[in-house]
Amino acid sequence: MTRKVLAALAVALAIASCPVQAQPPKEVNWGYPVQSAYFWDVFAAIDFGYMAEQGLKVNPIITQNVTQQMQMLVTNAVDIVSANTELVISAIDKGADLAIIAGETARQGYALIARPEINSYSDLKGKVLGITQLREASGTALELLLKKNGVNPGEYSVIPLGGTPNRFAALTRGAVAATMLSPPADFKALSQGMKRLGFGYEGLEAPQILFTIQRDWGRKNEDTLVRFLKATLKASRWLYDPKNKEAAANVLVKAIGGSHEDALMSYDYFFGQGRVAAHELEVTPAGIKAFLDLRNSEDKPEKYLDLSYLNKTLGK
């Protein structure tokens, strides 16, 4: 055997004996508007290392409000958002190249919470009520719920207050007579003497929070997106197992604060009888059509959906 051959073998053996360098995790910027139980699945996927198992480093970014969230998505400040369905539909109708890819909630999660002196829906006539913004989001859910219970637009006034923390503060300080609150803020308000009049899904049976992306980003990052959904799906399945209720409450408190008791009640609402959380991250054309019907739109739900990533996640 020649010296050249021996040298080549020595080099090959040296290379083979070197430890393989692990690929650095792929960073994903995930945007969500406010600290709430809606995003329990992603909180759990991060906390339990499910995202890391998929080779991802997810950077949670609070976008502060639903309108700013859309702006951050279209300007690439975030890659994936947990977004209000109605806001996504509006953004797409205005020309944004977005797509809804999976469900985070299957139903409207809002609860209508009122001041202690409010005993019925009729007591809200002539009162000032708090909403997220003048159109869409909690404003639509509130209007539909009130109308169903005999209180029509024009019989009350509304004031846009932004996210849940602002609406909670306005309610508990007496600036508004009632407002829509998201868990666990609604349970916290109840513990302070406020009253629950009803639930958002009683006025509109349709999904509230959906995973949304820019279509171009999705095409360029399909593998990353599927891995994100796989980790989230694993967390969602774990959350839906009732034996994990106590541990799930710990995850929520760790992620957003609040009391363990409020987290337990939120669990029952999301994964128990309320079944607010989307099962298997499902989002259906029928759920999108419910919003389109409100707008008297003739567009098809498929205009807003791209379920190819979820289907790959589920092995379909």
PDB file of C-alpha atoms in Angstrom:
ATOM      1  CA  MET A   1       0.000   0.000   0.000  1.00  0.00           C
ATOM      2  CA  THR A   2       1.508   3.351  -1.064  1.00  0.00           C
ATOM      3  CA  ARG A   3       2.106   6.304   1.212  1.00  0.00           C
ATOM      4  CA  LYS A   4      -0.571   8.305  -0.645  1.00  0.00           C
ATOM      5  CA  VAL A   5      -3.180   5.608  -0.027  1.00  0.00           C
ATOM      6  CA  LEU A   6      -2.211   5.347   3.636  1.00  0.00           C
ATOM      7  CA  ALA A   7      -2.445   9.116   4.038  1.00  0.00           C
ATOM      8  CA  ALA A   8      -5.878   9.173   2.406  1.00  0.00           C
ATOM      9  CA  LEU A   9      -7.099   6.431   4.745  1.00  0.00           C
ATOM     10  CA  ALA A  10      -5.765   8.302   7.751  1.00  0.00           C
ATOM     11  CA  VAL A  11      -7.629  11.453   6.713  1.00  0.00           C
ATOM     12  CA  ALA A  12     -10.854   9.500   6.144  1.00  0.00           C
ATOM     13  CA  LEU A  13     -10.612   7.857   9.567  1.00  0.00           C
ATOM     14  CA  ALA A  14      -9.934  11.204  11.224  1.00  0.00           C
ATOM     15  CA  ILE A  15     -13.018  12.720   9.606  1.00  0.00           C
ATOM     16  CA  ALA A  16     -15.180   9.750  10.571  1.00  0.00           C
ATOM     17  CA  SER A  17     -14.065   9.979  14.210  1.00  0.00           C
ATOM     18  CA  CYS A  18     -14.989  13.679  14.528  1.00  0.00           C
ATOM     19  CA  PRO A  19     -18.274  14.343  16.341  1.00  0.00           C
ATOM     20  CA  VAL A  20     -21.116  15.486  14.074  1.00  0.00           C
ATOM     21  CA  GLN A  21     -22.058  19.099  14.730  1.00  0.00           C
ATOM     22  CA  ALA A  22     -25.776  19.444  15.440  1.00  0.00           C
ATOM     23  CA  GLN A  23     -27.696  21.827  13.251  1.00  0.00           C
ATOM     24  CA  PRO A  24     -28.627  25.032  15.063  1.00  0.00           C
ATOM     25  CA  PRO A  25     -32.354  25.294  15.738  1.00  0.00           C
ATOM     26  CA  LYS A  26     -34.479  27.129  13.210  1.00  0.00           C
ATOM     27  CA  GLU A  27     -35.831  30.348  14.715  1.00  0.00           C
ATOM     28  CA  VAL A  28     -39.515  31.140  14.296  1.00  0.00           C
ATOM     29  CA  ASN A  29     -41.115  34.390  15.417  1.00  0.00           C
ATOM     30  CA  TRP A  30     -44.616  33.642  16.681  1.00  0.00           C
ATOM     31  CA  GLY A  31     -46.942  36.558  17.380  1.00  0.00           C
ATOM     32  CA  TYR A  32     -49.912  36.588  19.729  1.00  0.00           C
ATOM     33  CA  PRO A  33     -51.888  39.653  20.826  1.00  0.00           C
ATOM     34  CA  VAL A  34     -52.322  39.323  24.590  1.00  0.00           C
ATOM     35  CA  GLN A  35     -51.610  37.069  27.570  1.00  0.00           C
ATOM     36  CA  SER A  36     -54.526  34.643  27.404  1.00  0.00           C
ATOM     37  CA  ALA A  37     -55.455  30.977  27.582  1.00  0.00           C
ATOM     38  CA  TYR A  38     -56.149  30.972  23.838  1.00  0.00           C
ATOM     39  CA  PHE A  39     -52.496  30.231  23.191  1.00  0.00           C
ATOM     40  CA  TRP A  40     -52.136  27.420  25.731  1.00  0.00           C
ATOM     41  CA  ASP A  41     -51.073  24.912  23.071  1.00  0.00           C
ATOM     42  CA  VAL A  42     -48.040  26.896  21.931  1.00  0.00           C
ATOM     43  CA  PHE A  43     -47.108  27.798  25.514  1.00  0.00           C
ATOM     44  CA  ALA A  44     -47.092  24.072  26.346  1.00  0.00           C
ATOM     45  CA  ALA A  45     -45.222  23.109  23.172  1.00  0.00           C
ATOM     46  CA  ILE A  46     -42.448  25.541  24.095  1.00  0.00           C
ATOM     47  CA  ASP A  47     -42.405  24.706  27.813  1.00  0.00           C
ATOM     48  CA  PHE A  48     -42.256  20.928  27.330  1.00  0.00           C
ATOM     49  CA  GLY A  49     -39.566  21.126  24.658  1.00  0.00           C
ATOM     50  CA  TYR A  50     -41.804  19.894  21.848  1.00  0.00           C
ATOM     51  CA  MET A  51     -40.654  22.771  19.642  1.00  0.00           C
ATOM     52  CA  ALA A  52     -37.029  21.976  20.447  1.00  0.00           C
ATOM     53  CA  GLU A  53     -37.671  18.315  19.533  1.00  0.00           C
ATOM     54  CA  GLN A  54     -38.683  19.587  16.102  1.00  0.00           C
ATOM     55  CA  GLY A  55     -35.466  21.607  15.790  1.00  0.00           C
ATOM     56  CA  LEU A  56     -37.208  24.926  16.382  1.00  0.00           C
ATOM     57  CA  LYS A  57     -36.522  27.893  18.628  1.00  0.00           C
ATOM     58  CA  VAL A  58     -39.804  29.758  18.884  1.00  0.00           C
ATOM     59  CA  ASN A  59     -39.630  33.391  19.900  1.00  0.00           C
ATOM     60  CA  PRO A  60     -42.977  34.463  21.404  1.00  0.00           C
ATOM     61  CA  ILE A  61     -43.781  38.091  20.567  1.00  0.00           C
ATOM     62  CA  ILE A  62     -46.743  39.872  22.144  1.00  0.00           C
ATOM     63  CA  THR A  63     -48.170  42.101  19.418  1.00  0.00           C
ATOM     64  CA  GLN A  64     -50.249  44.171  21.893  1.00  0.00           C
ATOM     65  CA  ASN A  65     -53.384  44.404  19.741  1.00  0.00           C
ATOM     66  CA  VAL A  66     -55.059  42.559  16.899  1.00  0.00           C
ATOM     67  CA  THR A  67     -54.630  45.318  14.313  1.00  0.00           C
ATOM     68  CA  GLN A  68     -50.909  45.684  14.962  1.00  0.00           C
ATOM     69  CA  GLN A  69     -50.625  41.921  14.701  1.00  0.00           C
ATOM     70  CA  MET A  70     -51.716  41.983  11.069  1.00  0.00           C
ATOM     71  CA  GLN A  71     -49.263  44.785  10.343  1.00  0.00           C
ATOM     72  CA  MET A  72     -46.413  42.829  11.904  1.00  0.00           C
ATOM     73  CA  LEU A  73     -47.272  39.754   9.861  1.00  0.00           C
ATOM     74  CA  VAL A  74     -47.380  41.499   6.496  1.00  0.00           C
ATOM     75  CA  THR A  75     -44.098  43.328   7.238  1.00  0.00           C
ATOM     76  CA  ASN A  76     -42.312  40.091   8.234  1.00  0.00           C
ATOM     77  CA  ALA A  77     -41.833  41.170  11.847  1.00  0.00           C
ATOM     78  CA  VAL A  78     -43.386  37.817  12.786  1.00  0.00           C
ATOM     79  CA  ASP A  79     -43.645  34.566  10.830  1.00  0.00           C
ATOM     80  CA  ILE A  80     -46.758  32.934  12.308  1.00  0.00           C
ATOM     81  CA  VAL A  81     -49.557  34.592  14.243  1.00  0.00           C
ATOM     82  CA  SER A  82     -52.405  33.381  16.397  1.00  0.00           C
ATOM     83  CA  ALA A  83     -54.943  35.777  14.955  1.00  0.00           C
ATOM     84  CA  ASN A  84     -58.579  36.772  15.291  1.00  0.00           C
ATOM     85  CA  THR A  85     -60.463  35.148  12.408  1.00  0.00           C
ATOM     86  CA  GLU A  86     -62.419  38.224  11.411  1.00  0.00           C
ATOM     87  CA  LEU A  87     -59.298  40.385  11.270  1.00  0.00           C
ATOM     88  CA  VAL A  88     -57.567  37.868   8.996  1.00  0.00           C
ATOM     89  CA  ILE A  89     -60.536  37.782   6.635  1.00  0.00           C
ATOM     90  CA  SER A  90     -60.549  41.590   6.469  1.00  0.00           C
ATOM     91  CA  ALA A  91     -56.799  41.715   5.800  1.00  0.00           C
ATOM     92  CA  ILE A  92     -57.096  39.207   2.948  1.00  0.00           C
ATOM     93  CA  ASP A  93     -60.065  41.094   1.476  1.00  0.00           C
ATOM     94  CA  LYS A  94     -57.892  44.227   1.484  1.00  0.00           C
ATOM     95  CA  GLY A  95     -55.208  42.456  -0.535  1.00  0.00           C
ATOM     96  CA  ALA A  96     -52.874  40.897   2.046  1.00  0.00           C
ATOM     97  CA  ASP A  97     -51.437  37.608   0.759  1.00  0.00           C
ATOM     98  CA  LEU A  98     -52.244  35.648   3.901  1.00  0.00           C
ATOM     99  CA  ALA A  99     -53.585  32.185   4.606  1.00  0.00           C
ATOM    100  CA  ILE A 100     -55.269  30.534   7.554  1.00  0.00           C
ATOM    101  CA  ILE A 101     -53.459  27.231   8.080  1.00  0.00           C
ATOM    102  CA  ALA A 102     -54.869  25.667  11.275  1.00  0.00           C
ATOM    103  CA  GLY A 103     -57.209  26.239  14.186  1.00  0.00           C
ATOM    104  CA  GLU A 104     -56.321  27.229  17.727  1.00  0.00           C
ATOM    105  CA  THR A 105     -59.867  27.632  18.967  1.00  0.00           C
ATOM    106  CA  ALA A 106     -62.967  25.999  17.537  1.00  0.00           C
ATOM    107  CA  ARG A 107     -65.402  28.449  19.121  1.00  0.00           C
ATOM    108  CA  GLN A 108     -65.684  32.018  20.314  1.00  0.00           C
ATOM    109  CA  GLY A 109     -63.944  32.052  23.679  1.00  0.00           C
ATOM    110  CA  TYR A 110     -65.220  35.411  24.926  1.00  0.00           C
ATOM    111  CA  ALA A 111     -67.531  35.680  27.919  1.00  0.00           C
ATOM    112  CA  LEU A 112     -69.751  38.725  28.445  1.00  0.00           C
ATOM    113  CA  ILE A 113     -68.889  40.010  31.927  1.00  0.00           C
ATOM    114  CA  ALA A 114     -70.884  42.802  33.557  1.00  0.00           C
ATOM    115  CA  ARG A 115     -70.727  45.037  36.621  1.00  0.00           C
ATOM    116  CA  PRO A 116     -72.334  43.727  39.861  1.00  0.00           C
ATOM    117  CA  GLU A 117     -75.375  45.993  39.453  1.00  0.00           C
ATOM    118  CA  ILE A 118     -76.220  44.491  36.036  1.00  0.00           C
ATOM    119  CA  ASN A 119     -78.653  41.608  36.481  1.00  0.00           C
ATOM    120  CA  SER A 120     -79.835  40.918  32.927  1.00  0.00           C
ATOM    121  CA  TYR A 121     -79.239  41.778  29.294  1.00  0.00           C
ATOM    122  CA  SER A 122     -82.001  44.395  29.406  1.00  0.00           C
ATOM    123  CA  ASP A 123     -80.053  46.239  32.112  1.00  0.00           C
ATOM    124  CA  LEU A 124     -77.423  47.024  29.458  1.00  0.00           C
ATOM    125  CA  LYS A 125     -79.766  49.297  27.526  1.00  0.00           C
ATOM    126  CA  GLY A 126     -78.482  52.848  27.664  1.00  0.00           C
ATOM    127  CA  LYS A 127     -75.116  51.733  29.059  1.00  0.00           C
ATOM    128  CA  VAL A 128     -71.545  52.110  27.760  1.00  0.00           C
ATOM    129  CA  LEU A 129     -69.913  48.805  26.829  1.00  0.00           C
ATOM    130  CA  GLY A 130     -66.259  48.063  26.130  1.00  0.00           C
ATOM    131  CA  ILE A 131     -65.002  46.409  22.937  1.00  0.00           C
ATOM    132  CA  THR A 132     -61.653  45.789  21.273  1.00  0.00           C
ATOM    133  CA  GLN A 133     -62.208  48.118  18.337  1.00  0.00           C
ATOM    134  CA  LEU A 134     -65.152  49.707  16.587  1.00  0.00           C
ATOM    135  CA  ARG A 135     -65.463  46.947  14.009  1.00  0.00           C
ATOM    136  CA  GLU A 136     -64.810  43.210  14.184  1.00  0.00           C
ATOM    137  CA  ALA A 137     -63.213  41.079  16.911  1.00  0.00           C
ATOM    138  CA  SER A 138     -65.034  41.365  20.254  1.00  0.00           C
ATOM    139  CA  GLY A 139     -67.336  44.047  18.816  1.00  0.00           C
ATOM    140  CA  THR A 140     -68.996  41.554  16.482  1.00  0.00           C
ATOM    141  CA  ALA A 141     -69.292  38.884  19.166  1.00  0.00           C
ATOM    142  CA  LEU A 142     -70.858  41.395  21.557  1.00  0.00           C
ATOM    143  CA  GLU A 143     -73.349  42.742  19.019  1.00  0.00           C
ATOM    144  CA  LEU A 144     -74.546  39.275  18.016  1.00  0.00           C
ATOM    145  CA  LEU A 145     -74.892  38.077  21.593  1.00  0.00           C
ATOM    146  CA  LEU A 146     -76.821  41.183  22.652  1.00  0.00           C
ATOM    147  CA  LYS A 147     -79.104  41.021  19.620  1.00  0.00           C
ATOM    148  CA  LYS A 148     -79.901  37.385  20.361  1.00  0.00           C
ATOM    149  CA  ASN A 149     -80.943  38.448  23.865  1.00  0.00           C
ATOM    150  CA  GLY A 150     -83.151  41.363  22.845  1.00  0.00           C
ATOM    151  CA  VAL A 151     -80.707  44.276  23.024  1.00  0.00           C
ATOM    152  CA  ASN A 152     -80.266  45.881  19.610  1.00  0.00           C
ATOM    153  CA  PRO A 153     -77.620  48.242  18.209  1.00  0.00           C
ATOM    154  CA  GLY A 154     -78.541  51.804  19.089  1.00  0.00           C
ATOM    155  CA  GLU A 155     -79.841  50.797  22.515  1.00  0.00           C
ATOM    156  CA  TYR A 156     -76.333  50.988  23.987  1.00  0.00           C
ATOM    157  CA  SER A 157     -73.047  52.691  23.174  1.00  0.00           C
ATOM    158  CA  VAL A 158     -69.587  51.185  22.777  1.00  0.00           C
ATOM    159  CA  ILE A 159     -66.075  52.420  23.398  1.00  0.00           C
ATOM    160  CA  PRO A 160     -62.972  50.828  21.819  1.00  0.00           C
ATOM    161  CA  LEU A 161     -60.485  49.898  24.540  1.00  0.00           C
ATOM    162  CA  GLY A 162     -58.056  47.492  22.881  1.00  0.00           C
ATOM    163  CA  GLY A 163     -56.966  44.196  24.408  1.00  0.00           C
ATOM    164  CA  THR A 164     -58.262  42.190  27.331  1.00  0.00           C
ATOM    165  CA  PRO A 165     -56.171  43.927  30.059  1.00  0.00           C
ATOM    166  CA  ASN A 166     -57.605  47.324  29.084  1.00  0.00           C
ATOM    167  CA  ARG A 167     -61.167  46.011  28.962  1.00  0.00           C
ATOM    168  CA  PHE A 168     -60.732  44.252  32.301  1.00  0.00           C
ATOM    169  CA  ALA A 169     -59.474  47.440  33.937  1.00  0.00           C
ATOM    170  CA  ALA A 170     -62.304  49.535  32.489  1.00  0.00           C
ATOM    171  CA  LEU A 171     -64.877  47.045  33.756  1.00  0.00           C
ATOM    172  CA  THR A 172     -63.548  46.625  37.279  1.00  0.00           C
ATOM    173  CA  ARG A 173     -63.098  50.404  37.697  1.00  0.00           C
ATOM    174  CA  GLY A 174     -66.636  51.087  36.516  1.00  0.00           C
ATOM    175  CA  ALA A 175     -65.783  52.889  33.275  1.00  0.00           C
ATOM    176  CA  VAL A 176     -67.995  50.452  31.327  1.00  0.00           C
ATOM    177  CA  ALA A 177     -71.036  48.435  32.360  1.00  0.00           C
ATOM    178  CA  ALA A 178     -69.931  45.265  30.581  1.00  0.00           C
ATOM    179  CA  THR A 179     -67.376  43.909  28.157  1.00  0.00           C
ATOM    180  CA  MET A 180     -66.215  40.712  26.490  1.00  0.00           C
ATOM    181  CA  LEU A 181     -63.318  39.080  28.354  1.00  0.00           C
ATOM    182  CA  SER A 182     -61.127  36.124  27.488  1.00  0.00           C
ATOM    183  CA  PRO A 183     -60.062  33.387  29.931  1.00  0.00           C
ATOM    184  CA  PRO A 184     -58.630  33.538  32.508  1.00  0.00           C
ATOM    185  CA  ALA A 185     -59.444  37.269  32.827  1.00  0.00           C
ATOM    186  CA  ASP A 186     -63.175  36.497  32.947  1.00  0.00           C
ATOM    187  CA  PHE A 187     -62.714  34.195  35.930  1.00  0.00           C
ATOM    188  CA  LYS A 188     -60.588  36.817  37.673  1.00  0.00           C
ATOM    189  CA  ALA A 189     -63.355  39.371  37.114  1.00  0.00           C
ATOM    190  CA  LEU A 190     -65.947  36.981  38.558  1.00  0.00           C
ATOM    191  CA  SER A 191     -63.815  36.573  41.676  1.00  0.00           C
ATOM    192  CA  GLN A 192     -63.996  40.355  42.086  1.00  0.00           C
ATOM    193  CA  GLY A 193     -67.779  40.405  42.094  1.00  0.00           C
ATOM    194  CA  MET A 194     -68.516  40.835  38.397  1.00  0.00           C
ATOM    195  CA  LYS A 195     -71.272  38.788  36.710  1.00  0.00           C
ATOM    196  CA  ARG A 196     -71.254  36.566  33.623  1.00  0.00           C
ATOM    197  CA  LEU A 197     -74.233  37.138  31.340  1.00  0.00           C
ATOM    198  CA  GLY A 198     -73.317  34.792  28.519  1.00  0.00           C
ATOM    199  CA  PHE A 199     -70.702  33.388  26.139  1.00  0.00           C
ATOM    200  CA  GLY A 200     -69.590  34.592  22.740  1.00  0.00           C
ATOM    201  CA  TYR A 201     -70.345  31.257  21.067  1.00  0.00           C
ATOM    202  CA  GLU A 202     -74.004  31.692  21.991  1.00  0.00           C
ATOM    203  CA  GLY A 203     -74.138  34.533  19.484  1.00  0.00           C
ATOM    204  CA  LEU A 204     -71.808  33.085  16.842  1.00  0.00           C
ATOM    205  CA  GLU A 205     -70.679  29.482  16.533  1.00  0.00           C
ATOM    206  CA  ALA A 206     -67.385  29.979  14.702  1.00  0.00           C
ATOM    207  CA  PRO A 207     -63.639  29.841  15.436  1.00  0.00           C
ATOM    208  CA  GLN A 208     -62.043  32.824  17.144  1.00  0.00           C
ATOM    209  CA  ILE A 209     -58.275  32.275  16.941  1.00  0.00           C
ATOM    210  CA  LEU A 210     -56.517  30.716  13.948  1.00  0.00           C
ATOM    211  CA  PHE A 211     -52.885  30.216  12.939  1.00  0.00           C
ATOM    212  CA  THR A 212     -52.113  32.515  10.011  1.00  0.00           C
ATOM    213  CA  ILE A 213     -49.082  33.089   7.776  1.00  0.00           C
ATOM    214  CA  GLN A 214     -47.958  34.966   4.712  1.00  0.00           C
ATOM    215  CA  ARG A 215     -48.396  32.567   1.808  1.00  0.00           C
ATOM    216  CA  ASP A 216     -44.951  33.312   0.385  1.00  0.00           C
ATOM    217  CA  TRP A 217     -43.279  32.603   3.737  1.00  0.00           C
ATOM    218  CA  GLY A 218     -45.159  29.324   3.951  1.00  0.00           C
ATOM    219  CA  ARG A 219     -44.032  28.226   0.503  1.00  0.00           C
ATOM    220  CA  LYS A 220     -40.403  28.971   1.382  1.00  0.00           C
ATOM    221  CA  ASN A 221     -40.575  27.415   4.854  1.00  0.00           C
ATOM    222  CA  GLU A 222     -42.906  24.461   4.446  1.00  0.00           C
ATOM    223  CA  ASP A 223     -40.790  22.062   6.508  1.00  0.00           C
ATOM    224  CA  THR A 224     -40.450  24.578   9.339  1.00  0.00           C
ATOM    225  CA  LEU A 225     -44.167  25.269   9.327  1.00  0.00           C
ATOM    226  CA  VAL A 226     -45.094  21.583   9.464  1.00  0.00           C
ATOM    227  CA  ARG A 227     -42.660  21.053  12.339  1.00  0.00           C
ATOM    228  CA  PHE A 228     -44.263  23.981  14.208  1.00  0.00           C
ATOM    229  CA  LEU A 229     -47.693  22.435  13.750  1.00  0.00           C
ATOM    230  CA  LYS A 230     -46.465  18.970  14.785  1.00  0.00           C
ATOM    231  CA  ALA A 231     -45.127  20.349  18.074  1.00  0.00           C
ATOM    232  CA  THR A 232     -48.310  22.317  18.678  1.00  0.00           C
ATOM    233  CA  LEU A 233     -50.482  19.305  17.856  1.00  0.00           C
ATOM    234  CA  LYS A 234     -48.531  17.171  20.325  1.00  0.00           C
ATOM    235  CA  ALA A 235     -49.146  19.799  23.008  1.00  0.00           C
ATOM    236  CA  SER A 236     -52.820  20.089  22.102  1.00  0.00           C
ATOM    237  CA  ARG A 237     -53.320  16.342  22.424  1.00  0.00           C
ATOM    238  CA  TRP A 238     -51.589  16.392  25.810  1.00  0.00           C
ATOM    239  CA  LEU A 239     -53.801  19.267  26.964  1.00  0.00           C
ATOM    240  CA  TYR A 240     -56.970  17.475  25.903  1.00  0.00           C
ATOM    241  CA  ASP A 241     -56.087  14.519  28.160  1.00  0.00           C
ATOM    242  CA  PRO A 242     -58.003  15.211  31.408  1.00  0.00           C
ATOM    243  CA  LYS A 243     -55.365  13.514  33.551  1.00  0.00           C
ATOM    244  CA  ASN A 244     -53.059  16.431  32.702  1.00  0.00           C
ATOM    245  CA  LYS A 245     -55.404  19.114  34.045  1.00  0.00           C
ATOM    246  CA  GLU A 246     -53.301  20.101  37.075  1.00  0.00           C
ATOM    247  CA  ALA A 247     -50.056  20.171  35.100  1.00  0.00           C
ATOM    248  CA  ALA A 248     -51.755  22.113  32.314  1.00  0.00           C
ATOM    249  CA  ALA A 249     -52.843  24.756  34.825  1.00  0.00           C
ATOM    250  CA  ASN A 250     -49.226  25.075  35.920  1.00  0.00           C
ATOM    251  CA  VAL A 251     -48.174  25.672  32.318  1.00  0.00           C
ATOM    252  CA  LEU A 252     -50.686  28.497  31.898  1.00  0.00           C
ATOM    253  CA  VAL A 253     -49.765  30.202  35.169  1.00  0.00           C
ATOM    254  CA  LYS A 254     -46.088  29.986  34.245  1.00  0.00           C
ATOM    255  CA  ALA A 255     -46.768  31.501  30.826  1.00  0.00           C
ATOM    256  CA  ILE A 256     -49.130  34.347  31.684  1.00  0.00           C
ATOM    257  CA  GLY A 257     -49.405  34.571  35.471  1.00  0.00           C
ATOM    258  CA  GLY A 258     -52.686  34.616  37.351  1.00  0.00           C
ATOM    259  CA  SER A 259     -54.006  32.146  39.886  1.00  0.00           C
ATOM    260  CA  HIS A 260     -53.927  28.367  39.695  1.00  0.00           C
ATOM    261  CA  GLU A 261     -57.658  28.290  40.445  1.00  0.00           C
ATOM    262  CA  ASP A 262     -58.458  30.541  37.457  1.00  0.00           C
ATOM    263  CA  ALA A 263     -56.256  28.338  35.272  1.00  0.00           C
ATOM    264  CA  LEU A 264     -58.147  25.216  36.367  1.00  0.00           C
ATOM    265  CA  MET A 265     -61.484  26.833  35.507  1.00  0.00           C
ATOM    266  CA  SER A 266     -60.056  27.946  32.166  1.00  0.00           C
ATOM    267  CA  TYR A 267     -59.004  24.352  31.511  1.00  0.00           C
ATOM    268  CA  ASP A 268     -62.575  23.120  31.946  1.00  0.00           C
ATOM    269  CA  TYR A 269     -63.771  25.822  29.574  1.00  0.00           C
ATOM    270  CA  PHE A 270     -61.177  25.109  26.901  1.00  0.00           C
ATOM    271  CA  PHE A 271     -60.711  21.347  27.097  1.00  0.00           C
ATOM    272  CA  GLY A 272     -63.693  20.146  29.120  1.00  0.00           C
ATOM    273  CA  GLN A 273     -67.355  20.877  28.573  1.00  0.00           C
ATOM    274  CA  GLY A 274     -66.726  24.186  26.793  1.00  0.00           C
ATOM    275  CA  ARG A 275     -64.411  22.615  24.187  1.00  0.00           C
ATOM    276  CA  VAL A 276     -63.250  26.019  23.043  1.00  0.00           C
ATOM    277  CA  ALA A 277     -59.826  24.733  21.998  1.00  0.00           C
ATOM    278  CA  ALA A 278     -59.650  23.337  18.467  1.00  0.00           C
ATOM    279  CA  HIS A 279     -59.483  19.547  18.421  1.00  0.00           C
ATOM    280  CA  GLU A 280     -56.530  18.306  16.317  1.00  0.00           C
ATOM    281  CA  LEU A 281     -55.933  21.968  15.292  1.00  0.00           C
ATOM    282  CA  GLU A 282     -58.958  21.670  13.037  1.00  0.00           C
ATOM    283  CA  VAL A 283     -60.422  24.576  11.091  1.00  0.00           C
ATOM    284  CA  THR A 284     -63.276  23.966   8.673  1.00  0.00           C
ATOM    285  CA  PRO A 285     -64.640  25.846   5.654  1.00  0.00           C
ATOM    286  CA  ALA A 286     -67.965  26.012   7.515  1.00  0.00           C
ATOM    287  CA  GLY A 287     -66.307  27.968  10.316  1.00  0.00           C
ATOM    288  CA  ILE A 288     -64.964  30.547   7.869  1.00  0.00           C
ATOM    289  CA  LYS A 289     -68.278  30.705   6.018  1.00  0.00           C
ATOM    290  CA  ALA A 290     -70.014  31.780   9.241  1.00  0.00           C
ATOM    291  CA  PHE A 291     -68.007  35.011   9.129  1.00  0.00           C
ATOM    292  CA  LEU A 292     -68.472  35.449   5.387  1.00  0.00           C
ATOM    293  CA  ASP A 293     -72.233  35.173   5.830  1.00  0.00           C
ATOM    294  CA  LEU A 294     -72.121  38.004   8.375  1.00  0.00           C
ATOM    295  CA  ARG A 295     -70.459  40.164   5.736  1.00  0.00           C
ATOM    296  CA  ASN A 296     -72.890  39.069   3.000  1.00  0.00           C
ATOM    297  CA  SER A 297     -69.820  37.919   1.118  1.00  0.00           C
ATOM    298  CA  GLU A 298     -70.068  35.601  -1.864  1.00  0.00           C
ATOM    299  CA  ASP A 299     -66.424  34.562  -1.545  1.00  0.00           C
ATOM    300  CA  LYS A 300     -65.654  30.925  -0.882  1.00  0.00           C
ATOM    301  CA  PRO A 301     -63.892  29.870   2.360  1.00  0.00           C
ATOM    302  CA  GLU A 302     -61.104  28.365   0.267  1.00  0.00           C
ATOM    303  CA  LYS A 303     -59.953  31.886  -0.576  1.00  0.00           C
ATOM    304  CA  TYR A 304     -58.775  32.247   3.022  1.00  0.00           C
ATOM    305  CA  LEU A 305     -57.553  28.722   3.768  1.00  0.00           C
ATOM    306  CA  ASP A 306     -54.488  26.652   2.996  1.00  0.00           C
ATOM    307  CA  LEU A 307     -54.857  23.384   4.879  1.00  0.00           C
ATOM    308  CA  SER A 308     -52.028  21.605   3.062  1.00  0.00           C
ATOM    309  CA  TYR A 309     -49.609  22.138   5.986  1.00  0.00           C
ATOM    310  CA  LEU A 310     -52.083  20.781   8.530  1.00  0.00           C
ATOM    311  CA  ASN A 311     -52.842  17.786   6.309  1.00  0.00           C
ATOM    312  CA  LYS A 312     -49.117  16.977   6.137  1.00  0.00           C
ATOM    313  CA  THR A 313     -48.905  17.399   9.905  1.00  0.00           C
ATOM    314  CA  LEU A 314     -51.744  14.902  10.347  1.00  0.00           C
ATOM    315  CA  GLY A 315     -50.298  12.528   7.746  1.00  0.00           C
ATOM    316  CA  LYS A 316     -53.160  12.952   5.311  1.00  0.00           C
TER     317      LYS A 316
END
